[in-house]
Every structure is written in structure tokens, then in C-alpha cells.
mmCIF file of C-alpha atoms in Angstrom:
data_model
loop_
_atom_site.group_PDB
_atom_site.id
_atom_site.type_symbol
_atom_site.label_atom_id
_atom_site.label_comp_id
_atom_site.label_asym_id
_atom_site.label_seq_id
_atom_site.Cartn_x
_atom_site.Cartn_y
_atom_site.Cartn_z
ATOM 1 C CA MET A 212 -8.372 13.232 25.667
ATOM 2 C CA THR A 213 -8.981 9.608 24.866
ATOM 3 C CA ARG A 214 -7.432 9.279 21.514
ATOM 4 C CA GLN A 215 -10.034 8.275 19.053
ATOM 5 C CA ALA A 216 -8.925 7.076 15.523
ATOM 6 C CA LEU A 217 -10.974 7.120 12.131
ATOM 7 C CA VAL A 218 -9.235 4.648 9.813
ATOM 8 C CA VAL A 219 -10.597 5.668 6.294
ATOM 9 C CA GLY A 220 -9.986 2.457 4.077
ATOM 10 C CA ALA A 221 -10.176 -0.005 6.599
ATOM 11 C CA SER A 222 -10.750 -3.103 4.110
ATOM 12 C CA GLY A 223 -7.587 -2.692 2.267
ATOM 13 C CA ILE A 224 -3.882 -3.549 3.063
ATOM 14 C CA VAL A 225 -3.003 -0.568 4.866
ATOM 15 C CA GLY A 226 -6.204 0.395 6.639
ATOM 16 C CA ASN A 227 -6.730 -3.396 7.892
ATOM 17 C CA THR A 228 -3.706 -3.459 9.289
ATOM 18 C CA LEU A 229 -3.477 -0.162 10.761
ATOM 19 C CA ALA A 230 -6.979 -0.664 12.504
ATOM 20 C CA ARG A 231 -5.854 -3.670 14.105
ATOM 21 C CA HIS A 232 -2.721 -2.055 15.254
ATOM 22 C CA LEU A 233 -4.202 0.996 16.730
ATOM 23 C CA ALA A 234 -6.838 -0.931 18.701
ATOM 24 C CA GLY A 235 -4.255 -3.244 20.149
ATOM 25 C CA LYS A 236 -2.734 -0.269 21.357
ATOM 26 C CA GLY A 237 -5.591 1.051 23.182
ATOM 27 C CA TRP A 238 -7.007 3.468 20.825
ATOM 28 C CA LYS A 239 -10.833 3.716 20.339
ATOM 29 C CA THR A 240 -10.911 2.840 16.586
ATOM 30 C CA TYR A 241 -13.381 3.316 13.853
ATOM 31 C CA GLY A 242 -12.925 1.399 10.793
ATOM 32 C CA LEU A 243 -14.777 3.117 7.652
ATOM 33 C CA ALA A 244 -15.046 1.515 4.301
ATOM 34 C CA ARG A 245 -17.786 1.088 1.699
ATOM 35 C CA ARG A 246 -17.875 -2.523 2.910
ATOM 36 C CA PRO A 247 -16.120 -2.225 6.255
ATOM 37 C CA PRO A 248 -14.583 -5.519 7.867
ATOM 38 C CA SER A 249 -16.480 -6.967 10.809
ATOM 39 C CA GLY A 250 -14.143 -9.118 12.128
ATOM 40 C CA LEU A 251 -11.273 -6.902 13.437
ATOM 41 C CA GLN A 252 -11.183 -7.115 17.216
ATOM 42 C CA GLY A 253 -11.515 -3.806 19.047
ATOM 43 C CA VAL A 254 -12.652 -1.954 15.742
ATOM 44 C CA VAL A 255 -16.193 -0.291 15.189
ATOM 45 C CA PRO A 256 -16.883 -0.653 11.531
ATOM 46 C CA LEU A 257 -18.453 2.207 9.587
ATOM 47 C CA ALA A 258 -19.906 1.870 6.327
ATOM 48 C CA ALA A 259 -19.598 5.029 3.938
ATOM 49 C CA ASP A 260 -18.836 6.072 0.581
ATOM 50 C CA LEU A 261 -16.310 9.072 0.273
ATOM 51 C CA GLN A 262 -18.139 10.117 -2.836
ATOM 52 C CA ASP A 263 -21.436 10.354 -1.335
ATOM 53 C CA LYS A 264 -21.738 13.190 1.110
ATOM 54 C CA ALA A 265 -24.919 12.307 2.809
ATOM 55 C CA SER A 266 -23.623 8.839 3.574
ATOM 56 C CA LEU A 267 -20.325 10.397 5.030
ATOM 57 C CA ARG A 268 -22.548 12.868 7.145
ATOM 58 C CA ALA A 269 -25.016 9.943 8.562
ATOM 59 C CA ALA A 270 -21.771 7.699 9.211
ATOM 60 C CA LEU A 271 -19.708 10.481 10.937
ATOM 61 C CA GLU A 272 -22.209 12.759 12.606
ATOM 62 C CA SER A 273 -22.015 11.270 16.251
ATOM 63 C CA LEU A 274 -18.078 10.838 15.896
ATOM 64 C CA ARG A 275 -15.526 12.934 17.560
ATOM 65 C CA PRO A 276 -12.202 11.416 16.247
ATOM 66 C CA THR A 277 -9.088 13.063 17.505
ATOM 67 C CA HIS A 278 -6.794 11.415 14.700
ATOM 68 C CA VAL A 279 -7.953 10.427 11.056
ATOM 69 C CA PHE A 280 -6.022 8.150 8.857
ATOM 70 C CA LEU A 281 -6.796 8.103 4.892
ATOM 71 C CA ALA A 282 -5.731 5.212 3.413
ATOM 72 C CA THR A 283 -7.846 4.785 0.238
ATOM 73 C CA TRP A 284 -8.258 5.580 -3.370
ATOM 74 C CA LEU A 285 -10.198 4.676 -6.335
ATOM 75 C CA ARG A 286 -8.477 3.928 -9.609
ATOM 76 C CA GLN A 287 -9.784 5.648 -12.470
ATOM 77 C CA PRO A 288 -9.155 5.213 -16.480
ATOM 78 C CA THR A 289 -7.185 8.420 -16.556
ATOM 79 C CA GLU A 290 -5.027 10.476 -14.293
ATOM 80 C CA ALA A 291 -7.494 13.583 -14.715
ATOM 81 C CA GLU A 292 -10.205 11.291 -13.432
ATOM 82 C CA ASN A 293 -7.862 9.862 -10.603
ATOM 83 C CA ILE A 294 -7.330 13.700 -9.711
ATOM 84 C CA LYS A 295 -11.215 14.662 -9.789
ATOM 85 C CA VAL A 296 -12.469 11.703 -7.958
ATOM 86 C CA ASN A 297 -9.913 10.967 -5.189
ATOM 87 C CA SER A 298 -9.358 14.768 -4.500
ATOM 88 C CA ALA A 299 -13.215 15.142 -4.154
ATOM 89 C CA MET A 300 -13.150 12.009 -1.625
ATOM 90 C CA THR A 301 -10.640 13.708 0.230
ATOM 91 C CA ARG A 302 -12.245 17.131 0.394
ATOM 92 C CA ASN A 303 -15.525 15.408 1.319
ATOM 93 C CA LEU A 304 -14.368 13.481 4.108
ATOM 94 C CA LEU A 305 -12.530 16.465 5.822
ATOM 95 C CA ASP A 306 -15.415 18.687 5.151
ATOM 96 C CA ALA A 307 -17.419 16.030 6.931
ATOM 97 C CA LEU A 308 -15.420 16.285 9.718
ATOM 98 C CA SER A 309 -14.852 20.057 10.079
ATOM 99 C CA PRO A 310 -17.977 20.795 12.073
ATOM 100 C CA THR A 311 -16.760 18.781 14.978
ATOM 101 C CA GLY A 312 -13.616 20.379 15.729
ATOM 102 C CA SER A 313 -12.204 17.537 17.347
ATOM 103 C CA VAL A 314 -9.510 16.543 14.776
ATOM 104 C CA ARG A 315 -6.100 17.012 15.933
ATOM 105 C CA HIS A 316 -4.172 15.107 13.273
ATOM 106 C CA VAL A 317 -4.747 13.886 9.547
ATOM 107 C CA ALA A 318 -2.421 11.306 8.183
ATOM 108 C CA LEU A 319 -2.557 10.698 4.389
ATOM 109 C CA VAL A 320 -0.992 7.713 2.683
ATOM 110 C CA THR A 321 -0.005 8.082 -0.965
ATOM 111 C CA GLY A 322 3.144 6.530 -2.309
ATOM 112 C CA LEU A 323 6.192 6.606 -4.487
ATOM 113 C CA LYS A 324 4.482 7.697 -7.576
ATOM 114 C CA HIS A 325 4.714 11.113 -5.756
ATOM 115 C CA TYR A 326 8.674 10.725 -7.292
ATOM 116 C CA LEU A 327 7.907 8.317 -10.176
ATOM 117 C CA GLY A 328 4.548 9.796 -11.540
ATOM 118 C CA PRO A 329 1.135 8.408 -12.084
ATOM 119 C CA PHE A 330 0.323 5.242 -13.833
ATOM 120 C CA GLU A 331 0.101 6.983 -17.291
ATOM 121 C CA ALA A 332 3.971 8.341 -17.133
ATOM 122 C CA TYR A 333 5.173 5.752 -14.874
ATOM 123 C CA GLY A 334 8.829 5.808 -14.403
ATOM 124 C CA LYS A 335 9.070 7.906 -17.712
ATOM 125 C CA GLY A 336 10.501 11.250 -18.546
ATOM 126 C CA ALA A 337 12.892 13.368 -16.052
ATOM 127 C CA LEU A 338 12.675 11.648 -12.529
ATOM 128 C CA PRO A 339 14.498 12.875 -9.476
ATOM 129 C CA ALA A 340 17.718 10.600 -8.380
ATOM 130 C CA THR A 341 17.526 7.856 -6.309
ATOM 131 C CA PRO A 342 17.371 7.509 -3.328
ATOM 132 C CA PHE A 343 14.059 9.362 -3.302
ATOM 133 C CA ARG A 344 13.982 12.190 -0.654
ATOM 134 C CA GLU A 345 11.149 14.215 0.583
ATOM 135 C CA GLU A 346 12.704 17.621 -0.299
ATOM 136 C CA GLN A 347 12.602 16.708 -3.930
ATOM 137 C CA PRO A 348 10.134 18.972 -5.672
ATOM 138 C CA ARG A 349 6.815 17.729 -7.183
ATOM 139 C CA LEU A 350 7.085 16.435 -10.794
ATOM 140 C CA ASN A 351 5.726 18.677 -13.491
ATOM 141 C CA VAL A 352 3.020 16.391 -14.547
ATOM 142 C CA GLU A 353 -0.657 15.794 -13.207
ATOM 143 C CA ASN A 354 -0.581 13.395 -10.160
ATOM 144 C CA PHE A 355 -3.724 12.750 -8.058
ATOM 145 C CA TYR A 356 -1.292 12.413 -4.961
ATOM 146 C CA TYR A 357 -0.567 16.124 -5.332
ATOM 147 C CA ALA A 358 -4.349 16.792 -5.463
ATOM 148 C CA GLN A 359 -4.992 14.848 -2.290
ATOM 149 C CA GLU A 360 -2.179 16.674 -0.475
ATOM 150 C CA ASP A 361 -3.450 20.052 -1.658
ATOM 151 C CA GLU A 362 -6.761 18.989 -0.144
ATOM 152 C CA LEU A 363 -5.270 18.159 3.228
ATOM 153 C CA PHE A 364 -3.287 21.434 3.404
ATOM 154 C CA ALA A 365 -6.256 23.725 2.571
ATOM 155 C CA ALA A 366 -8.411 21.773 5.380
ATOM 156 C CA ALA A 367 -5.449 21.771 7.888
ATOM 157 C CA GLN A 368 -5.094 25.611 7.431
ATOM 158 C CA ARG A 369 -8.915 26.019 7.741
ATOM 159 C CA ASP A 370 -9.475 23.828 10.799
ATOM 160 C CA GLY A 371 -6.008 24.065 12.639
ATOM 161 C CA PHE A 372 -5.073 20.354 12.577
ATOM 162 C CA GLY A 373 -1.597 18.956 12.196
ATOM 163 C CA TRP A 374 -0.963 16.538 9.382
ATOM 164 C CA SER A 375 1.404 14.080 8.160
ATOM 165 C CA VAL A 376 1.867 12.637 4.527
ATOM 166 C CA HIS A 377 3.310 8.842 4.111
ATOM 167 C CA ARG A 378 4.996 7.644 1.142
ATOM 168 C CA PRO A 379 5.226 3.967 1.297
ATOM 169 C CA HIS A 380 7.064 1.734 -1.635
ATOM 170 C CA THR A 381 5.362 -1.317 -2.622
ATOM 171 C CA VAL A 382 3.089 -2.394 0.569
ATOM 172 C CA ILE A 383 3.244 -6.227 1.561
ATOM 173 C CA GLY A 384 0.204 -7.055 3.760
ATOM 174 C CA TYR A 385 -3.143 -8.936 4.177
ATOM 175 C CA ALA A 386 -6.046 -8.009 2.178
ATOM 176 C CA LEU A 387 -8.045 -9.813 -0.418
ATOM 177 C CA GLY A 388 -9.611 -7.992 -3.471
ATOM 178 C CA ASN A 389 -7.345 -5.289 -2.990
ATOM 179 C CA ALA A 390 -6.106 -3.580 -6.245
ATOM 180 C CA MET A 391 -2.460 -2.965 -5.076
ATOM 181 C CA ASN A 392 -1.444 -6.440 -3.576
ATOM 182 C CA MET A 393 2.120 -7.646 -4.811
ATOM 183 C CA GLY A 394 2.607 -10.208 -1.798
ATOM 184 C CA THR A 395 -1.015 -12.133 -2.598
ATOM 185 C CA THR A 396 -0.380 -11.989 -6.253
ATOM 186 C CA LEU A 397 2.996 -13.608 -6.017
ATOM 187 C CA ALA A 398 1.689 -16.362 -3.636
ATOM 188 C CA ALA A 399 -0.825 -16.929 -6.259
ATOM 189 C CA TYR A 400 1.523 -17.050 -9.128
ATOM 190 C CA ALA A 401 3.834 -19.259 -7.394
ATOM 191 C CA THR A 402 1.131 -21.830 -6.266
ATOM 192 C CA ILE A 403 -0.213 -22.087 -9.949
ATOM 193 C CA CYS A 404 3.510 -22.604 -11.020
ATOM 194 C CA ARG A 405 3.773 -25.474 -8.287
ATOM 195 C CA GLU A 406 0.615 -27.124 -9.450
ATOM 196 C CA THR A 407 0.964 -27.037 -13.014
ATOM 197 C CA GLY A 408 4.881 -27.394 -13.368
ATOM 198 C CA ARG A 409 5.045 -23.836 -15.026
ATOM 199 C CA PRO A 410 8.398 -22.115 -14.481
ATOM 200 C CA PHE A 411 8.538 -19.531 -11.658
ATOM 201 C CA ARG A 412 9.780 -16.751 -13.892
ATOM 202 C CA PHE A 413 10.501 -13.256 -12.698
ATOM 203 C CA PRO A 414 8.001 -11.353 -14.903
ATOM 204 C CA GLY A 415 9.879 -7.896 -14.614
ATOM 205 C CA SER A 416 12.540 -5.794 -16.153
ATOM 206 C CA ALA A 417 16.320 -6.258 -16.131
ATOM 207 C CA ALA A 418 16.429 -3.108 -14.486
ATOM 208 C CA GLN A 419 14.449 -4.417 -11.298
ATOM 209 C CA TRP A 420 16.095 -7.629 -11.421
ATOM 210 C CA ASN A 421 19.702 -6.351 -10.934
ATOM 211 C CA GLY A 422 19.056 -2.836 -9.506
ATOM 212 C CA LEU A 423 18.416 -2.068 -5.644
ATOM 213 C CA SER A 424 14.860 -1.916 -4.579
ATOM 214 C CA ASP A 425 13.124 -1.825 -1.184
ATOM 215 C CA MET A 426 9.608 -2.428 0.005
ATOM 216 C CA THR A 427 7.008 -1.454 2.643
ATOM 217 C CA ASP A 428 5.644 -3.753 5.303
ATOM 218 C CA ALA A 429 2.086 -2.862 6.030
ATOM 219 C CA ARG A 430 2.915 -3.409 9.697
ATOM 220 C CA GLN A 431 5.876 -1.116 9.439
ATOM 221 C CA LEU A 432 3.700 1.466 7.933
ATOM 222 C CA ALA A 433 1.289 1.456 10.814
ATOM 223 C CA ARG A 434 3.816 1.810 13.444
ATOM 224 C CA HIS A 435 5.114 4.972 11.327
ATOM 225 C CA LEU A 436 1.574 6.276 11.145
ATOM 226 C CA GLU A 437 0.870 6.232 14.717
ATOM 227 C CA TRP A 438 4.604 7.631 15.429
ATOM 228 C CA ALA A 439 4.046 10.653 13.300
ATOM 229 C CA ALA A 440 0.362 11.110 14.463
ATOM 230 C CA THR A 441 1.405 11.358 18.075
ATOM 231 C CA THR A 442 5.049 12.916 17.805
ATOM 232 C CA GLU A 443 4.887 16.946 18.062
ATOM 233 C CA ALA A 444 8.134 16.959 15.699
ATOM 234 C CA ALA A 445 6.554 14.945 13.112
ATOM 235 C CA ARG A 446 3.602 17.605 12.801
ATOM 236 C CA ASP A 447 3.029 19.022 9.074
ATOM 237 C CA GLN A 448 5.493 16.671 7.603
ATOM 238 C CA ALA A 449 5.755 14.508 4.742
ATOM 239 C CA PHE A 450 7.724 11.027 5.226
ATOM 240 C CA ASN A 451 9.217 8.350 2.922
ATOM 241 C CA ILE A 452 8.375 4.840 4.936
ATOM 242 C CA VAL A 453 10.245 1.572 3.720
ATOM 243 C CA ASN A 454 11.114 -1.363 5.988
ATOM 244 C CA GLY A 455 14.906 -0.239 6.220
ATOM 245 C CA ASP A 456 16.568 -2.849 4.180
ATOM 246 C CA ILE A 457 17.703 -3.018 0.563
ATOM 247 C CA PHE A 458 17.905 -5.911 -2.067
ATOM 248 C CA ARG A 459 17.841 -6.926 -5.589
ATOM 249 C CA TRP A 460 15.299 -8.944 -7.252
ATOM 250 C CA ASN A 461 17.890 -11.457 -8.259
ATOM 251 C CA TRP A 462 18.326 -12.481 -4.632
ATOM 252 C CA MET A 463 14.804 -12.130 -3.302
ATOM 253 C CA TRP A 464 13.286 -14.075 -6.219
ATOM 254 C CA PRO A 465 15.060 -17.562 -5.223
ATOM 255 C CA ARG A 466 14.024 -16.931 -1.688
ATOM 256 C CA LEU A 467 10.541 -16.542 -2.561
ATOM 257 C CA ALA A 468 10.732 -19.732 -4.853
ATOM 258 C CA GLY A 469 12.336 -21.748 -1.924
ATOM 259 C CA TRP A 470 9.349 -20.870 0.597
ATOM 260 C CA PHE A 471 7.069 -22.683 -2.139
ATOM 261 C CA GLY A 472 9.661 -25.474 -2.929
ATOM 262 C CA LEU A 473 10.134 -24.120 -6.292
ATOM 263 C CA ASP A 474 13.556 -23.939 -8.344
ATOM 264 C CA PRO A 475 13.194 -20.342 -9.911
ATOM 265 C CA ALA A 476 13.263 -20.158 -13.652
ATOM 266 C CA PRO A 477 16.581 -18.494 -15.141
ATOM 267 C CA PHE A 478 15.869 -14.595 -16.151
ATOM 268 C CA ASP A 479 17.240 -14.052 -19.605
ATOM 269 C CA GLY A 480 16.245 -10.547 -19.417
ATOM 270 C CA GLU A 481 13.245 -10.703 -21.374
ATOM 271 C CA ARG A 482 10.186 -9.142 -19.736
ATOM 272 C CA ILE A 483 7.027 -11.395 -19.769
ATOM 273 C CA PRO A 484 4.570 -9.728 -17.566
ATOM 274 C CA LEU A 485 2.153 -11.686 -15.333
ATOM 275 C CA GLU A 486 -0.778 -10.350 -17.256
ATOM 276 C CA VAL A 487 0.500 -12.365 -20.164
ATOM 277 C CA GLN A 488 1.719 -15.396 -17.997
ATOM 278 C CA LEU A 489 -1.684 -15.645 -16.007
ATOM 279 C CA ALA A 490 -3.976 -14.888 -18.908
ATOM 280 C CA ASP A 491 -5.283 -18.360 -18.926
ATOM 281 C CA ALA A 492 -5.049 -18.849 -15.254
ATOM 282 C CA ALA A 493 -8.479 -18.165 -13.942
ATOM 283 C CA PRO A 494 -9.865 -21.781 -14.517
ATOM 284 C CA ILE A 495 -6.737 -23.026 -13.315
ATOM 285 C CA TRP A 496 -6.882 -21.371 -9.867
ATOM 286 C CA ALA A 497 -10.585 -22.254 -9.607
ATOM 287 C CA GLU A 498 -9.611 -25.962 -9.897
ATOM 288 C CA ILE A 499 -6.728 -25.365 -7.177
ATOM 289 C CA ALA A 500 -9.192 -23.688 -4.966
ATOM 290 C CA ARG A 501 -11.941 -26.722 -5.188
ATOM 291 C CA LYS A 502 -9.007 -29.249 -5.003
ATOM 292 C CA HIS A 503 -7.756 -27.788 -1.944
ATOM 293 C CA GLY A 504 -10.595 -26.053 -0.403
ATOM 294 C CA LEU A 505 -9.471 -22.613 -0.664
ATOM 295 C CA VAL A 506 -11.777 -19.637 0.483
ATOM 296 C CA GLU A 507 -11.741 -17.827 -2.646
ATOM 297 C CA SER A 508 -11.957 -19.441 -6.287
ATOM 298 C CA ASP A 509 -12.020 -16.268 -8.327
ATOM 299 C CA LEU A 510 -8.195 -15.405 -9.065
ATOM 300 C CA SER A 511 -9.170 -11.656 -9.859
ATOM 301 C CA VAL A 512 -9.952 -11.252 -6.223
ATOM 302 C CA VAL A 513 -6.779 -12.910 -4.995
ATOM 303 C CA ALA A 514 -4.285 -11.303 -7.853
ATOM 304 C CA SER A 515 -3.720 -7.996 -9.235
ATOM 305 C CA ALA A 516 -1.238 -8.876 -12.184
ATOM 306 C CA TRP A 517 -1.315 -5.020 -13.454
ATOM 307 C CA HIS A 518 -0.039 -3.613 -10.450
ATOM 308 C CA THR A 519 2.643 -6.321 -9.842
ATOM 309 C CA ASP A 520 3.577 -5.901 -13.373
ATOM 310 C CA ALA A 521 3.780 -2.132 -13.074
ATOM 311 C CA ASP A 522 6.110 -2.280 -9.895
ATOM 312 C CA LEU A 523 8.492 -4.885 -11.351
ATOM 313 C CA GLY A 524 8.538 -3.773 -14.742
ATOM 314 C CA ARG A 525 10.023 -0.088 -13.876
ATOM 315 C CA PRO A 526 12.903 0.532 -16.134
ATOM 316 C CA ILE A 527 15.058 2.102 -13.305
ATOM 317 C CA GLU A 528 15.951 1.013 -9.591
ATOM 318 C CA VAL A 529 13.983 2.418 -6.811
ATOM 319 C CA VAL A 530 15.547 3.116 -3.364
ATOM 320 C CA THR A 531 13.843 5.327 -0.571
ATOM 321 C CA ASP A 532 15.755 7.448 1.604
ATOM 322 C CA MET A 533 14.628 7.243 5.414
ATOM 323 C CA THR A 534 16.957 9.729 7.074
ATOM 324 C CA LYS A 535 14.130 12.219 7.881
ATOM 325 C CA SER A 536 12.277 9.927 10.017
ATOM 326 C CA ARG A 537 15.318 8.279 11.475
ATOM 327 C CA LYS A 538 16.615 11.684 12.876
ATOM 328 C CA LEU A 539 13.210 12.466 14.417
ATOM 329 C CA GLY A 540 13.382 8.998 16.251
ATOM 330 C CA PHE A 541 11.497 6.525 14.044
ATOM 331 C CA LEU A 542 13.949 3.544 14.247
ATOM 332 C CA ASP A 543 11.876 0.755 13.553
ATOM 333 C CA TYR A 544 13.093 -1.939 10.849
ATOM 334 C CA GLN A 545 11.546 -4.972 8.974
ATOM 335 C CA ALA A 546 13.399 -7.387 6.760
ATOM 336 C CA THR A 547 11.572 -7.660 3.560
ATOM 337 C CA ASP A 548 12.110 -11.399 2.856
ATOM 338 C CA ASP A 549 10.257 -12.147 6.307
ATOM 339 C CA SER A 550 7.525 -9.704 5.441
ATOM 340 C CA PHE A 551 6.735 -11.895 2.332
ATOM 341 C CA PHE A 552 7.246 -15.031 4.566
ATOM 342 C CA ASP A 553 4.841 -13.904 7.250
ATOM 343 C CA LEU A 554 2.194 -12.995 4.698
ATOM 344 C CA PHE A 555 2.679 -16.263 2.899
ATOM 345 C CA ALA A 556 2.127 -18.074 6.162
ATOM 346 C CA ARG A 557 -0.871 -16.312 7.028
ATOM 347 C CA LEU A 558 -2.424 -16.982 3.546
ATOM 348 C CA ARG A 559 -1.916 -20.491 4.180
ATOM 349 C CA ALA A 560 -3.076 -20.824 7.577
ATOM 350 C CA ASP A 561 -6.180 -18.868 6.393
ATOM 351 C CA ARG A 562 -6.825 -21.402 3.224
ATOM 352 C CA VAL A 563 -6.148 -18.489 0.909
ATOM 353 C CA ILE A 564 -3.379 -20.720 -0.674
ATOM 354 C CA PRO A 565 -2.916 -24.434 -0.255
#
């Protein structure tokens, strides 16, 4: 049977990269989003709202996907609302696909909040020891990732498809207007510092500055998603997925500064979040965009300071174990500094940054 992929969340960092990857590997690929991108070569755009059952039925009624990749969520004011909305979206999607009987595998992308807790309790309380491993139990807190998993498990039992859950660390990839986009946020911040003479100052915690960390390139995640969906030994498994290297931000920050021709400001241990540093930056970015002819003059579309602050402000180091995937045959590796540099180069080529 021809592999037909339905990528849900095709406008985001993960979904955009995955859809392009699968299409390039010869999959018949459909990219679903509320506002699906139309310029992805080999990807058929589908417009639907996961909260609207009628919209989903209309978009999916003629499809017979063999593999489904769910890489989207909607942020809500509280975790209780996150659970209600995001579990319903997962359930609506899987219910809409159920009558076709075509689905052989569903992959769900979540993240390290599985171990760190939701935003309301992020990095607080009793946390599992690092490096995080898949066999560590769920935290005793409400978490919409757990609710999404439970919907996936229930539908798999009902319909007989295989599943995989993928837990990346902070994802580096290309997507404008995305709610969780550290790479583009740091590129905008560095650009503002260079254009205004502001110090390029690490905005996070001393624990992050000095501790070990890792990240996930969206391209590495795309390869991992395809691997798990097509490898029998990976069926019905949850996996961590990171690049494979580890670093300290006190090493990475000067490297990022160097790409932009900046001298990094010394870090004195005081945390000054990007939301504070960029509070007055919207008109500055608009002028930079006008001056250099950039494609986006709205800083809120380019940068998501709140999410970068959450990641870089954590009070603990975060390291992720990849042994489970390695033992089953996934051996791909990606250097994280190159992930940033590749993204920055594309942002410059596309006139997102000067």
C-alpha cells in the first residue's frame, strides 16, 4: 500500500519541516492546519479546525491516510483548559479518521513538559532525575500531554493502529508566527542588539547558563517521526528525541553572538527575561524591517519571548536520554550550534532578518 501521510499542524515548526521531509521521501503527503501553507512542494494543503468536527469531516472524508502525525496544540490560560481543549482536538481528529479504517500508525509529538510539568508548575516541585528517560512515571500533576496520550491510546485500542509518542526538547526550526520558537526569537533579539547597540545578554537563569542542556532540530525530529512510523520495533512506544549533543549555554551564547558579529555581554547571574528586555522593541523592529526591507514588521509574529524565557529560565539543567531509540536503530545526529546557524542563514535568505 502506498504510504499516505496526514501531517496535522503543517504550519508549525514541526509540521512544516515534517511535511517537506516526507514529501521529499516520496510519501503522498497532506498538510492540515487552520491556515495551511500552500507553498510546500509535494504537499497537498488541507484547511480544518480540530475543534470543529464538521470542518474535520469535510476535510478528511475523501482521505485514506496510512500514517498520521499530530504536531499541534492550542495554548490556553490554565492547564485545566489546556487539557480540555487539546484532548478534545486529539479525540476529534482520531474520531474523524476512524470510519476509514485506513490508518496504520499515529505519531503524537509532545515534549519535555512530560517530565518538567506544565507551564503552571514548570520545573517546580519533585522532578525526575536527569537525564530524563522514557520509563520515568508521569508527574502527579495535571498535564495536557498526558490527556493527549490517553486519547491516542484509547483510539489505538479501538481501531487497531500502532502509535508512537515523541518528546523533543526545545525545537529549532523555521516557522513564523509560531508560539514556541526560540531560534527565530533569538535571531530577532540579536538583530535588535546589533542595530541599537544594546548588550546581547543571556536572559535566563544561572542554572541554565552553567548547566548541561540539549535541543531538538526540527529536521532531526522529522527523521525520527518517519523512522518510528515505519519500524516495527518502535510500534507502541514513547521516545525522547534530541540532537544527540550536549552543551552549556555559557558555551553556546558566544557562538550565537559571533554569528551576528556581536560581543556577548558578561552574565552576572541576574535573570532579565526577554519579555522585559524586548518590552519596548516593537517599534524598533518595525523600523529595522522598514530600513532593511524585511518580510515581517510585527515583532510578535517573529518572536515568542515568553516561551524562550520559560526554557532559558528553568532552575535546573535539562539533559535527555536517547538510549531507547539508539538501541532500536535510530542513530542520526545533529550538532545544535549548526542547527542555529542553518536557521539563521535561512532567515537571512528569506529576508526575515537583515
